[in-house]
CSV table of C-alpha atoms in Angstrom, one decimal:
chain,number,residue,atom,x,y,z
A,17,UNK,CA,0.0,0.0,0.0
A,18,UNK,CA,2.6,2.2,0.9
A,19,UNK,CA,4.6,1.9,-2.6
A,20,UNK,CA,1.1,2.3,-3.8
A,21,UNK,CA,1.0,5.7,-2.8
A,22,UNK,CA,4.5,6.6,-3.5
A,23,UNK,CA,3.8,6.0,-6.7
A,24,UNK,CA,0.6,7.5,-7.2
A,25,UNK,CA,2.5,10.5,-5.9
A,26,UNK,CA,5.5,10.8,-8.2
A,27,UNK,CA,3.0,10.2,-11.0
A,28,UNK,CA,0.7,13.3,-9.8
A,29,UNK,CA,4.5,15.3,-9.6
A,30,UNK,CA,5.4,14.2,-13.4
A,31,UNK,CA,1.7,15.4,-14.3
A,32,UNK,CA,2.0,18.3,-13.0
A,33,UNK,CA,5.3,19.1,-14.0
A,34,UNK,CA,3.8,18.8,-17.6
A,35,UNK,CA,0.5,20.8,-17.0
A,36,UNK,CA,3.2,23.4,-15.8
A,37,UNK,CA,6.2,23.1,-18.4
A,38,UNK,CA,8.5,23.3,-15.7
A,39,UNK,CA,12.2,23.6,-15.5
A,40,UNK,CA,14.6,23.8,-12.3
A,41,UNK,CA,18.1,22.8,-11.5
A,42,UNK,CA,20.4,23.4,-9.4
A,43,UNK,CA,24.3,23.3,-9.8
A,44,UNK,CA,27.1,24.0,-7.3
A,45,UNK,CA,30.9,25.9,-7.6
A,46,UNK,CA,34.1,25.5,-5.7
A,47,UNK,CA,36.7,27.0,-6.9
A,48,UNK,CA,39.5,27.3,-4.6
A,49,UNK,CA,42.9,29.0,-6.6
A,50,UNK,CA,46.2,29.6,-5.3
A,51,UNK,CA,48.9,32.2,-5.7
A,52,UNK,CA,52.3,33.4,-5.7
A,53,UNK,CA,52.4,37.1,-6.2
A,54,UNK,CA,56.4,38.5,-6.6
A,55,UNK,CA,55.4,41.5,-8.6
A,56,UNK,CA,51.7,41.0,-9.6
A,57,UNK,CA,50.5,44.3,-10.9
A,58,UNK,CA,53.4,46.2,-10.3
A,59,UNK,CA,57.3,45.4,-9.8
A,60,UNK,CA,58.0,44.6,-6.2
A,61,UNK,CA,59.4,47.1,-3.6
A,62,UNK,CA,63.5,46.2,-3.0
A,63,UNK,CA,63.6,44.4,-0.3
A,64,UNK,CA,59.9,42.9,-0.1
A,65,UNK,CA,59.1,38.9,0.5
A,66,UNK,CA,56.7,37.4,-2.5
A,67,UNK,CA,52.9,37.1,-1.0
A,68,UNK,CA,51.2,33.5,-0.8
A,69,UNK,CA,47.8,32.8,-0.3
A,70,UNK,CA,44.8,30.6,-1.2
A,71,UNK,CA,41.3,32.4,-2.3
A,72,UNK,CA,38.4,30.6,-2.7
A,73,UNK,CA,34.7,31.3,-4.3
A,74,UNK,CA,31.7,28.8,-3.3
A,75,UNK,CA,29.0,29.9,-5.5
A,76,UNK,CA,25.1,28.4,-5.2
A,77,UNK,CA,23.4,28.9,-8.7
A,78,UNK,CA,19.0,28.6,-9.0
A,79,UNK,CA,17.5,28.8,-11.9
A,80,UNK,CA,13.9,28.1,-12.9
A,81,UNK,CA,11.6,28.3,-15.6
A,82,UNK,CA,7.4,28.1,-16.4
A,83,UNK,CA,6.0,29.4,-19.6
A,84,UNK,CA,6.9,32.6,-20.2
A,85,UNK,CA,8.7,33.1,-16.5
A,86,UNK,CA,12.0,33.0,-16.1
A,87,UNK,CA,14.4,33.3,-12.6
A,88,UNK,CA,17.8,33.1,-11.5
A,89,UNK,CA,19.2,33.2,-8.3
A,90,UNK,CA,22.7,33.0,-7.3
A,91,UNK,CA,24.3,33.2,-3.3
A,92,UNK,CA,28.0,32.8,-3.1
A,93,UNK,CA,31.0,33.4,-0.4
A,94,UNK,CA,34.3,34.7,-0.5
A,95,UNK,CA,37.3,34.0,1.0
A,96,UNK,CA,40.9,33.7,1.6
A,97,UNK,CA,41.4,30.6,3.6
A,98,UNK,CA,42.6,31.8,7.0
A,99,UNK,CA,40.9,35.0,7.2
A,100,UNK,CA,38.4,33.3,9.8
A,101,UNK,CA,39.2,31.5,13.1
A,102,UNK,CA,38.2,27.6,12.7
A,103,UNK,CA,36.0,28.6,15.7
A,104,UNK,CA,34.5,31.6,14.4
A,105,UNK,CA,31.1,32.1,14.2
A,106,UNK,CA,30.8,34.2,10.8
A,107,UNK,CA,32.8,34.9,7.6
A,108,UNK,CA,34.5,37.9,6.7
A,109,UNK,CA,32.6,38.5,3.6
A,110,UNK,CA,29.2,36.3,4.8
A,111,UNK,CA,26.9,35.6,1.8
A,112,UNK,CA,26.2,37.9,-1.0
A,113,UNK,CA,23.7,37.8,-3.3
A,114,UNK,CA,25.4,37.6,-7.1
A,115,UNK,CA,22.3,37.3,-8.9
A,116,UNK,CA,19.0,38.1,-8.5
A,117,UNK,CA,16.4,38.5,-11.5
A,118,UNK,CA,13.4,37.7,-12.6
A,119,UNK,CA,12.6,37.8,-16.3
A,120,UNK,CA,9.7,37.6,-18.6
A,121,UNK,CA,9.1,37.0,-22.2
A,122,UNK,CA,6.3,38.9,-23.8
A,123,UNK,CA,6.5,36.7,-26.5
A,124,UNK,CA,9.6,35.4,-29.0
A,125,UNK,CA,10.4,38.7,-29.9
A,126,UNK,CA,10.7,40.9,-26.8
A,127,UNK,CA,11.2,40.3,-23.2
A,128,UNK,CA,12.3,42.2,-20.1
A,129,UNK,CA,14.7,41.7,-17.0
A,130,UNK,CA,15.0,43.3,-13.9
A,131,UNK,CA,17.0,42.4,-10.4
A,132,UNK,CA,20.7,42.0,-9.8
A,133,UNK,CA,22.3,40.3,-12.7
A,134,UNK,CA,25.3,40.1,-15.3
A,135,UNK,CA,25.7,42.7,-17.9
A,136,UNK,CA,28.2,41.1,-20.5
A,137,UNK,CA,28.9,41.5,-24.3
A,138,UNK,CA,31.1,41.0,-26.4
A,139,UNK,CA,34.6,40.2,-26.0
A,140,UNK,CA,34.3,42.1,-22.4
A,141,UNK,CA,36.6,44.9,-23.1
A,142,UNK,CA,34.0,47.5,-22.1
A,143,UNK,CA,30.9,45.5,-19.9
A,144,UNK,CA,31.9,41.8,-18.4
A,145,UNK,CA,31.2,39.2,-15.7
A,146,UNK,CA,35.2,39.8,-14.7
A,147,UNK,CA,34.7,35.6,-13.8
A,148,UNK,CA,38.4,35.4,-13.1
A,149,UNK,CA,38.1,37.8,-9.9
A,150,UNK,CA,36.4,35.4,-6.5
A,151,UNK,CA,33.4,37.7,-6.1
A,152,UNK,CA,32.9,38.6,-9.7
A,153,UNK,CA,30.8,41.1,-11.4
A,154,UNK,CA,26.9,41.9,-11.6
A,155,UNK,CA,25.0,44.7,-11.4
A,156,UNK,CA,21.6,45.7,-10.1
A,157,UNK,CA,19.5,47.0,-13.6
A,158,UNK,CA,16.7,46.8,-15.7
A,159,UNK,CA,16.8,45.2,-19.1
A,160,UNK,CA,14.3,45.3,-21.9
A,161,UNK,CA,15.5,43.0,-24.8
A,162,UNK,CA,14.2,42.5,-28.8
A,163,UNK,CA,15.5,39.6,-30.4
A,164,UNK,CA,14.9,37.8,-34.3
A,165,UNK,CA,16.6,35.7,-36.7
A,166,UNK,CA,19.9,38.1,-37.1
A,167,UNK,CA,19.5,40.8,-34.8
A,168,UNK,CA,19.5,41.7,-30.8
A,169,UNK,CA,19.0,44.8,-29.1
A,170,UNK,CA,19.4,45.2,-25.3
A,171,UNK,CA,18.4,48.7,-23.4
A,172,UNK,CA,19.6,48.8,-19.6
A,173,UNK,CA,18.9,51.2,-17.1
A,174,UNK,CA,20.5,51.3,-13.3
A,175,UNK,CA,19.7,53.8,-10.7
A,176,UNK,CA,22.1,53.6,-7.6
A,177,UNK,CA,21.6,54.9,-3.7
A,178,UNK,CA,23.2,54.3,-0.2
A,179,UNK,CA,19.6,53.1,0.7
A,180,UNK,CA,16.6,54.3,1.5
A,181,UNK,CA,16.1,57.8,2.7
A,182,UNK,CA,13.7,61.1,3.0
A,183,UNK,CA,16.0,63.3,1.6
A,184,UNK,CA,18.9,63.3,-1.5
A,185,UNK,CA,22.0,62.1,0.0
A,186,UNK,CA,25.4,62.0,-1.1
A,187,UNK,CA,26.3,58.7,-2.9
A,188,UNK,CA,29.7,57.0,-1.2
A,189,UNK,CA,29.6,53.8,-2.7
A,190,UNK,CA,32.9,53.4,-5.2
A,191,UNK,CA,29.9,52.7,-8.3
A,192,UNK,CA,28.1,55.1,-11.0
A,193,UNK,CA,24.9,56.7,-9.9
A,194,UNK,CA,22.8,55.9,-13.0
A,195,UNK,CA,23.7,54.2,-16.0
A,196,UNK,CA,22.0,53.6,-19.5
A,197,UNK,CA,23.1,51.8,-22.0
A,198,UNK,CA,21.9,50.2,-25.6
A,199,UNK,CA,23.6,47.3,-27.6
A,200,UNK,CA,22.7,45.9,-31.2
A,201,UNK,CA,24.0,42.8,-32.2
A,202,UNK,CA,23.5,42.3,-35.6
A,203,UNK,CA,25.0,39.4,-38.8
A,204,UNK,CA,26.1,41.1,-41.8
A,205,UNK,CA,26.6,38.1,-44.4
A,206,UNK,CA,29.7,36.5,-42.4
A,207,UNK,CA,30.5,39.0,-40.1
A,208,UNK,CA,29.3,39.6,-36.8
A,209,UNK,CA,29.2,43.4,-35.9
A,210,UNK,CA,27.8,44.8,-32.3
A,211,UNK,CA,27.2,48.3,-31.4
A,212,UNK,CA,27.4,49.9,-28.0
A,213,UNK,CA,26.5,53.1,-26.6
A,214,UNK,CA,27.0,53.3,-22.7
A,215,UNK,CA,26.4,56.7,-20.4
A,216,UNK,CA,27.3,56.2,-17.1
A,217,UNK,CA,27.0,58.8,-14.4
A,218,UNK,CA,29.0,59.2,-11.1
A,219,UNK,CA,28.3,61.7,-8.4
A,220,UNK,CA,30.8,64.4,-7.9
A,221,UNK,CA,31.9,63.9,-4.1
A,222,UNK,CA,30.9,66.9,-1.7
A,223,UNK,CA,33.9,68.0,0.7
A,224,UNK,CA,33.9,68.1,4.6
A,225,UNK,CA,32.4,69.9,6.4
A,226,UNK,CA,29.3,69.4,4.3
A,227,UNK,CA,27.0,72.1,5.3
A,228,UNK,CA,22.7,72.0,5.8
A,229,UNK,CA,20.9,71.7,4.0
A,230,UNK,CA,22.8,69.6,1.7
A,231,UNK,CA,23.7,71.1,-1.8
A,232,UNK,CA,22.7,70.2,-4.6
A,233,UNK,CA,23.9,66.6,-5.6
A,234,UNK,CA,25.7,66.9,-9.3
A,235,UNK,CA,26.0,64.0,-11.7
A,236,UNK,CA,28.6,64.3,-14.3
A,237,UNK,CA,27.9,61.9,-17.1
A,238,UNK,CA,30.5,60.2,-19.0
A,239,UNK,CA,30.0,58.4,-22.6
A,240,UNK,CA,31.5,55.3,-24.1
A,241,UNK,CA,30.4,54.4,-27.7
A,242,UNK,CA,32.2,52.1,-30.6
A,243,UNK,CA,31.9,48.8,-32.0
A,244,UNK,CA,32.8,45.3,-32.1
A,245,UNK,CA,33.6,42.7,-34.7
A,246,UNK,CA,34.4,39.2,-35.6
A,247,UNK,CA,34.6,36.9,-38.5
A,248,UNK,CA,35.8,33.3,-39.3
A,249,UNK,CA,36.8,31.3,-42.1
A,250,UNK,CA,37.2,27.7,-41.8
A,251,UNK,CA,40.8,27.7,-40.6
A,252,UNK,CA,41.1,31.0,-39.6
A,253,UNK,CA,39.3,34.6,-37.2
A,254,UNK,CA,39.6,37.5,-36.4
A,255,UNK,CA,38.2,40.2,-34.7
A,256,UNK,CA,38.3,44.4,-34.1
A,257,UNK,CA,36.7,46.7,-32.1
A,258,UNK,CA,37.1,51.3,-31.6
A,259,UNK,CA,35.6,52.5,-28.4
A,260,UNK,CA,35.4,55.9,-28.1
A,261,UNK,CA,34.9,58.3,-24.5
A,262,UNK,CA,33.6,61.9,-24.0
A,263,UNK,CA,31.6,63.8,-21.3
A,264,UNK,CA,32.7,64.7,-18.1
A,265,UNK,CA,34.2,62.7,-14.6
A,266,UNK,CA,34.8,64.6,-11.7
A,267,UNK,CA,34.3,67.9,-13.5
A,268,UNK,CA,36.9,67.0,-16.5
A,269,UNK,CA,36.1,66.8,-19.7
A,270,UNK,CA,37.1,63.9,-21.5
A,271,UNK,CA,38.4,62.6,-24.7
A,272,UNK,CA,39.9,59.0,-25.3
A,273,UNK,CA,39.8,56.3,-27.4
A,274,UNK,CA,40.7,52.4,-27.7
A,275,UNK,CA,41.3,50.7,-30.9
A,276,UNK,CA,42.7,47.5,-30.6
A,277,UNK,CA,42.8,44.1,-34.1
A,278,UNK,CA,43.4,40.5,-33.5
A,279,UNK,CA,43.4,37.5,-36.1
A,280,UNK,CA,44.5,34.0,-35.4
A,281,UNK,CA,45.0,31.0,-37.4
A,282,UNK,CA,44.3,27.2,-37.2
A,283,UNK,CA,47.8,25.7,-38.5
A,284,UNK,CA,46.5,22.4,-37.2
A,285,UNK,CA,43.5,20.9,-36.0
A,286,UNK,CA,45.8,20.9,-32.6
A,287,UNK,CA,47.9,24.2,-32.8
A,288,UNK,CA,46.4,27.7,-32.6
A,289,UNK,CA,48.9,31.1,-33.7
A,290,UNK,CA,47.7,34.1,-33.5
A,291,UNK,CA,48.8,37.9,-33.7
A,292,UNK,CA,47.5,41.4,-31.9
A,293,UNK,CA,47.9,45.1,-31.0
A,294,UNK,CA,45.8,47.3,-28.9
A,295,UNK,CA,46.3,51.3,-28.2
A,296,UNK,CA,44.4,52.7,-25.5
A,297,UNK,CA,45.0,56.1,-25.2
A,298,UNK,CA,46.2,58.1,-22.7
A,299,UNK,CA,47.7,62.0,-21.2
A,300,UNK,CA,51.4,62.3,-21.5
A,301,UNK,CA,53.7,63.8,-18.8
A,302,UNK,CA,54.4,66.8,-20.1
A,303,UNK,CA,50.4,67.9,-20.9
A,304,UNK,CA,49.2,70.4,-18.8
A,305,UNK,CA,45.4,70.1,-19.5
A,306,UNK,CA,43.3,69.1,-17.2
A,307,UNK,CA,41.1,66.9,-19.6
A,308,UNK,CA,41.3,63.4,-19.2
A,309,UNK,CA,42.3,61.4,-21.9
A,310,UNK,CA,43.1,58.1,-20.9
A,311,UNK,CA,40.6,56.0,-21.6
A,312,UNK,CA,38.9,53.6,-19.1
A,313,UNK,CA,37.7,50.2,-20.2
A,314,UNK,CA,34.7,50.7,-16.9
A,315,UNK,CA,33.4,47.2,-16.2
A,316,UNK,CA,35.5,44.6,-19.1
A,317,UNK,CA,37.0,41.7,-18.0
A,318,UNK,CA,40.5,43.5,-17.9
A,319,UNK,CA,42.1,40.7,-16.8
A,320,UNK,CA,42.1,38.8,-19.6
A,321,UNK,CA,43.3,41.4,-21.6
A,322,UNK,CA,46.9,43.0,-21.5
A,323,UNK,CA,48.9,40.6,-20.1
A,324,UNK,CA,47.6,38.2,-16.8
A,325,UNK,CA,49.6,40.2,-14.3
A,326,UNK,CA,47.3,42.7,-14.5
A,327,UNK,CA,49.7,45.7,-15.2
A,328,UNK,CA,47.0,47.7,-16.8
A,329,UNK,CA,43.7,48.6,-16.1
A,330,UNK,CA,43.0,46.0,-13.4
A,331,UNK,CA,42.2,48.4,-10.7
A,332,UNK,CA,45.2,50.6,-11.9
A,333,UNK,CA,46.6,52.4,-14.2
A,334,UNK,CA,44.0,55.5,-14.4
A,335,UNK,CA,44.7,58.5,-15.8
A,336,UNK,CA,48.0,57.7,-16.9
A,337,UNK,CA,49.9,57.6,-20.1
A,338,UNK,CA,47.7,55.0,-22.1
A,339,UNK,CA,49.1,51.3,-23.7
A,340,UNK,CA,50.1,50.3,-26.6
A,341,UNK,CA,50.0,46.4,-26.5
A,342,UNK,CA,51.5,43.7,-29.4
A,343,UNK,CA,51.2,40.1,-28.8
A,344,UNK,CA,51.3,36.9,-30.1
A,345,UNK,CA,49.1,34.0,-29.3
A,346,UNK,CA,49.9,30.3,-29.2
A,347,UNK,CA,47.1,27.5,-28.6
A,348,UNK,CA,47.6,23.9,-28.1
A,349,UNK,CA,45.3,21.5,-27.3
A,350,UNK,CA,45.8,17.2,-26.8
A,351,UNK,CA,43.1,15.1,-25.1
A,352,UNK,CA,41.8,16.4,-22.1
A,353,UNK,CA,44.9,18.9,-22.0
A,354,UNK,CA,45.0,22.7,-23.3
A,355,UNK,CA,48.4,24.6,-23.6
A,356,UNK,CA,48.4,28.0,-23.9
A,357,UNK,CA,51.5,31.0,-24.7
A,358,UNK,CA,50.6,34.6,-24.7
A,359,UNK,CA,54.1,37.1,-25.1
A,360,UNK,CA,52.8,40.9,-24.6
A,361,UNK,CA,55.6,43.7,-25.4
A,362,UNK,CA,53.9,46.8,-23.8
A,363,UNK,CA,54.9,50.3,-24.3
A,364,UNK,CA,53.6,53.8,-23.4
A,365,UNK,CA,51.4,55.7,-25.9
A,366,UNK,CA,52.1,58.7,-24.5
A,367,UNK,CA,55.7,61.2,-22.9
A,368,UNK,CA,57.2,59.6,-19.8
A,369,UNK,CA,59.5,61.8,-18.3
A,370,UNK,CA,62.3,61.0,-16.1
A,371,UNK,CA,62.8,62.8,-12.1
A,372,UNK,CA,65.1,65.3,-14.2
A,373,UNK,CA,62.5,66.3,-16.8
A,374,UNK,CA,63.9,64.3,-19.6
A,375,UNK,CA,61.6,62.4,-22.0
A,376,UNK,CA,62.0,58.8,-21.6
A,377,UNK,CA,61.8,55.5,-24.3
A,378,UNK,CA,58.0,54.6,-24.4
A,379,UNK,CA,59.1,50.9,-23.9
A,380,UNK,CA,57.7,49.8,-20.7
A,381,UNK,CA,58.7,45.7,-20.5
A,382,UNK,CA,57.6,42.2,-22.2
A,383,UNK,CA,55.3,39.9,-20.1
A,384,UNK,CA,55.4,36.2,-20.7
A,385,UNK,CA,52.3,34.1,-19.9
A,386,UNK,CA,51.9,30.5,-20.3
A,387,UNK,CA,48.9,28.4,-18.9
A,388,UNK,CA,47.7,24.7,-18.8
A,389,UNK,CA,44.6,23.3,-18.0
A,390,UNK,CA,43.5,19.7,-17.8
A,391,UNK,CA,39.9,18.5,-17.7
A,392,UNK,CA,39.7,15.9,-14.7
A,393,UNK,CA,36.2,15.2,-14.8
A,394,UNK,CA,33.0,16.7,-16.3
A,395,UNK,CA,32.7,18.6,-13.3
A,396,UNK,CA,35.9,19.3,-12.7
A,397,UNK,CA,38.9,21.4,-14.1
A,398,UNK,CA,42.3,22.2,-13.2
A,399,UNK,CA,44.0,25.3,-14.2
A,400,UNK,CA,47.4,26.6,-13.6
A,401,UNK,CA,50.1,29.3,-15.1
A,402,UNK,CA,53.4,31.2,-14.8
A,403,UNK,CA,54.1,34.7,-15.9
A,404,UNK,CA,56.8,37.1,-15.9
A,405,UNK,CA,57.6,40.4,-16.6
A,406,UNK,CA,60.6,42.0,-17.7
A,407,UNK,CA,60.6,45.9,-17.1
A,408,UNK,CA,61.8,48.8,-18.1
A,409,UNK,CA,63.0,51.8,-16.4
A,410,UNK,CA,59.9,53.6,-17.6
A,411,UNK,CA,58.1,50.7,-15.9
A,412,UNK,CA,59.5,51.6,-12.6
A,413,UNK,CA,59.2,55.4,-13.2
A,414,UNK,CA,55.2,55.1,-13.4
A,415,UNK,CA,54.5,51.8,-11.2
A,416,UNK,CA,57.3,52.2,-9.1
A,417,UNK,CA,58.7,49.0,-7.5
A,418,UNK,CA,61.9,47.3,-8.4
A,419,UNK,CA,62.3,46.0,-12.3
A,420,UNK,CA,65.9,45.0,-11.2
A,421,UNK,CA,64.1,42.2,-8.8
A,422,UNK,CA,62.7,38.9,-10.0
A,423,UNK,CA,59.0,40.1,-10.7
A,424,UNK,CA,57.0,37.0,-11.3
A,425,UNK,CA,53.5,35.1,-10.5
A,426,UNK,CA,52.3,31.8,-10.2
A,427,UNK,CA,48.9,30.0,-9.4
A,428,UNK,CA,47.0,27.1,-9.7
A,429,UNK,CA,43.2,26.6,-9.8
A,430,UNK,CA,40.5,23.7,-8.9
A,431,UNK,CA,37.2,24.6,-10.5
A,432,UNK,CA,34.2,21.7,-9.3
A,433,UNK,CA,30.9,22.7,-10.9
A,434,UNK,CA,28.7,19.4,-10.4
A,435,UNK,CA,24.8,20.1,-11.5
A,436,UNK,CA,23.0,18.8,-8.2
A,437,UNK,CA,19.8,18.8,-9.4
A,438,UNK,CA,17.5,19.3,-12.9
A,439,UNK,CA,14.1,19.0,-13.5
A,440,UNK,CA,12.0,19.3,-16.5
């Protein structure tokens, strides 16, 4: 009787599961990496000992789906093993919410989103999930979407506060205030071309003491526009993008740019080559204007771009004298393995001037990355690499540091991403 009823119930779930055209599942991330940092994003002070650690990201992903309806909802924690007693009774970081949206599809054409969620396109030079960094990237928006056969077009909006309040207050969290942004997608024959226009506003900061009532609360709005695109053959890619920046940021006005062209080329079904160069431009020492014109990538995945020691534009290198970045690519892959070499020779794009006033050679240093990653399971990856930069004197003039020292990094990474549960 009682497997009677067990299965009367399991056949009243399955039913109703197909009344409902349901979807759930559930999957789960550990991904625990560690590092050797003897120079990581900038030459290491004389003297200094190399910094060890392990970080770790344990990420819960939700997602469900009925109809029309569509959720996600993502919890994860961040740590650096250590950074909590074995006795303690909370984390550093506790649980944040990564994503948290809701979605709905008017029908196959348009839909709309709205919650905390990742804003990505592209290759992620300008928006990105930044994946590579433990808490990652997301954003709290609203996103109204068209979509056909060839063609996409996203519209976001943001509006950002301390919390809730009676009267305007001053914004101090290191974000934008508002942001808007539109992005086509669109297939031209065989080549792939996106179009992005991004305006993202961030509060000019009121000095102390800050007198009642409060001033007025200005917004100074800053514009990012350009295009990306990519083609293929059947051995062979490419891909190009221009962004372009004007506006304002704390009162400046600015004017920068970022062109950058890659291709790459299958020589076997096993071995990848490929070939770049990006300028991002930038204010040389010897401007005197106040306008800014080094250009900020904003929210791209900067890490995978110029180099993995994350020289340039990983939390640094703002307002400075812009890049100019030439590389080569080299791919292998063999079974379950993937080989990877990436040489970077960087250089200034602007005047570097010596203490004495002297103009200095634009050559900053060459950075040599190589990676290997080998699939263990479906579920589970290991990743590893070594890098190392050789500097320049003008390297040290504008990071500072030591280019004379060893400057090196080293990590390894466990990524365990098991699907726990699916339901359809």
């Amino acid at each position: 009787m009682k497997m009677f009823k067990k299965m009367v119930l399991a056949a009243v779930l399955i039913a109703s599961g197909n009344i409902f055209a349901q979807e759930f599942d559930a999957n789960l991330q550990i991904k625990p990496r560690y590092e050797f940092r003897n120079g990581y994003k900038a030459p290491i002070p004389y003297g200094e000992t190399p910094a060890q650690f392990i970080n770790s990201r344990a990420r819960l992903n939700l997602n469900f789906k009925q109809d029309q309806f569509v959720t996600k909802f993502t919890m994860q924690n961040v740590r650096v093993w250590g950074d909590a007693a074995p006795n303690t009774k909370s984390d550093v970081n506790g649980i944040q919410v990564f994503e948290a949206w809701a979605q709905y599809n008017f029908n196959e054409k348009w839909s709309t989103r709205l919650g905390r969620q990742v804003i990505s396109y592209d290759n992620q030079r300008i928006l990105g999930e930044a994946d590579w960094a433990p808490q990652a990237q997301s954003h709290d928006a609203v996103l109204v979407t068209y979509k056909n056969s060839k063609s996409h077009l996203d519209l976001g909006f943001a509006l950002n506060a301390n919390g809730e309040s009676d009267i305007a207050v001053q914004y101090t969290v290191a974000a934008y205030k508002a942001m808007q942004y539109a992005w086509y997608h669109t297939e031209l024959g065989k080549l792939n071309m996106s179009l992005l226009f991004l305006n993202t506003g961030y509060e000019n900061k009121l000095t102390a003491p800050i007198p009642t009532p409060t001033p007025e609360l200005k917004v100074d709005y800053m514009q990012t526009f350009g295009t990306y695109m990519n083609t293929k053959g059947k051995s062979w890619d490419g891909n190009l993008w221009f962004y372009g920046q004007t506006g304002k940021n704390s009162t400046y006005n600015v004017s920068a740019f970022d062109a950058a062209l890659n291709f790459n080329y299958a020589v076997t079904e096993k071995f990848k080559a490929g070939f770049g160069y990006e300028f991002l431009s930038g204010k040389g020492q010897d401007n005197t204007s106040t306008d800014i014109k080094s250009f900020s990538p904003l929210f791209g995945t900067n890490h995978g771009l110029n180099g993995y020691m994350d020289y340039f534009y990983v939390g640094n290198h703002k307002n400075s004298v812009g890049l100019q970045d030439v590389f080569l690519k080299f791919g292998y892959n063999v079974n379950k393995w993937q080989f990877a070499l990436l040489p970077h020779v960087f250089s200034a794009a602007n005047t570097v001037l010596a203490a004495n006033g002297n103009e200095m050679d634009n050559y900053l240093g060459t950075e040599i990355d190589c990676t290997a990653a080998y699939a263990v399971h479906k579920f589970i990856n290991i990743t590893g690499g070594y890098s190392q930069m050789f500097g320049t004197d003008t390297m040290q003039r504008i990071k500072g540091g030591d280019v004379d020292h060893t400057n090196n990094w080293a990590w390894v990474m466990i990524n365990v991403n098991p699907q726990i549960f699916s339901f359809k």
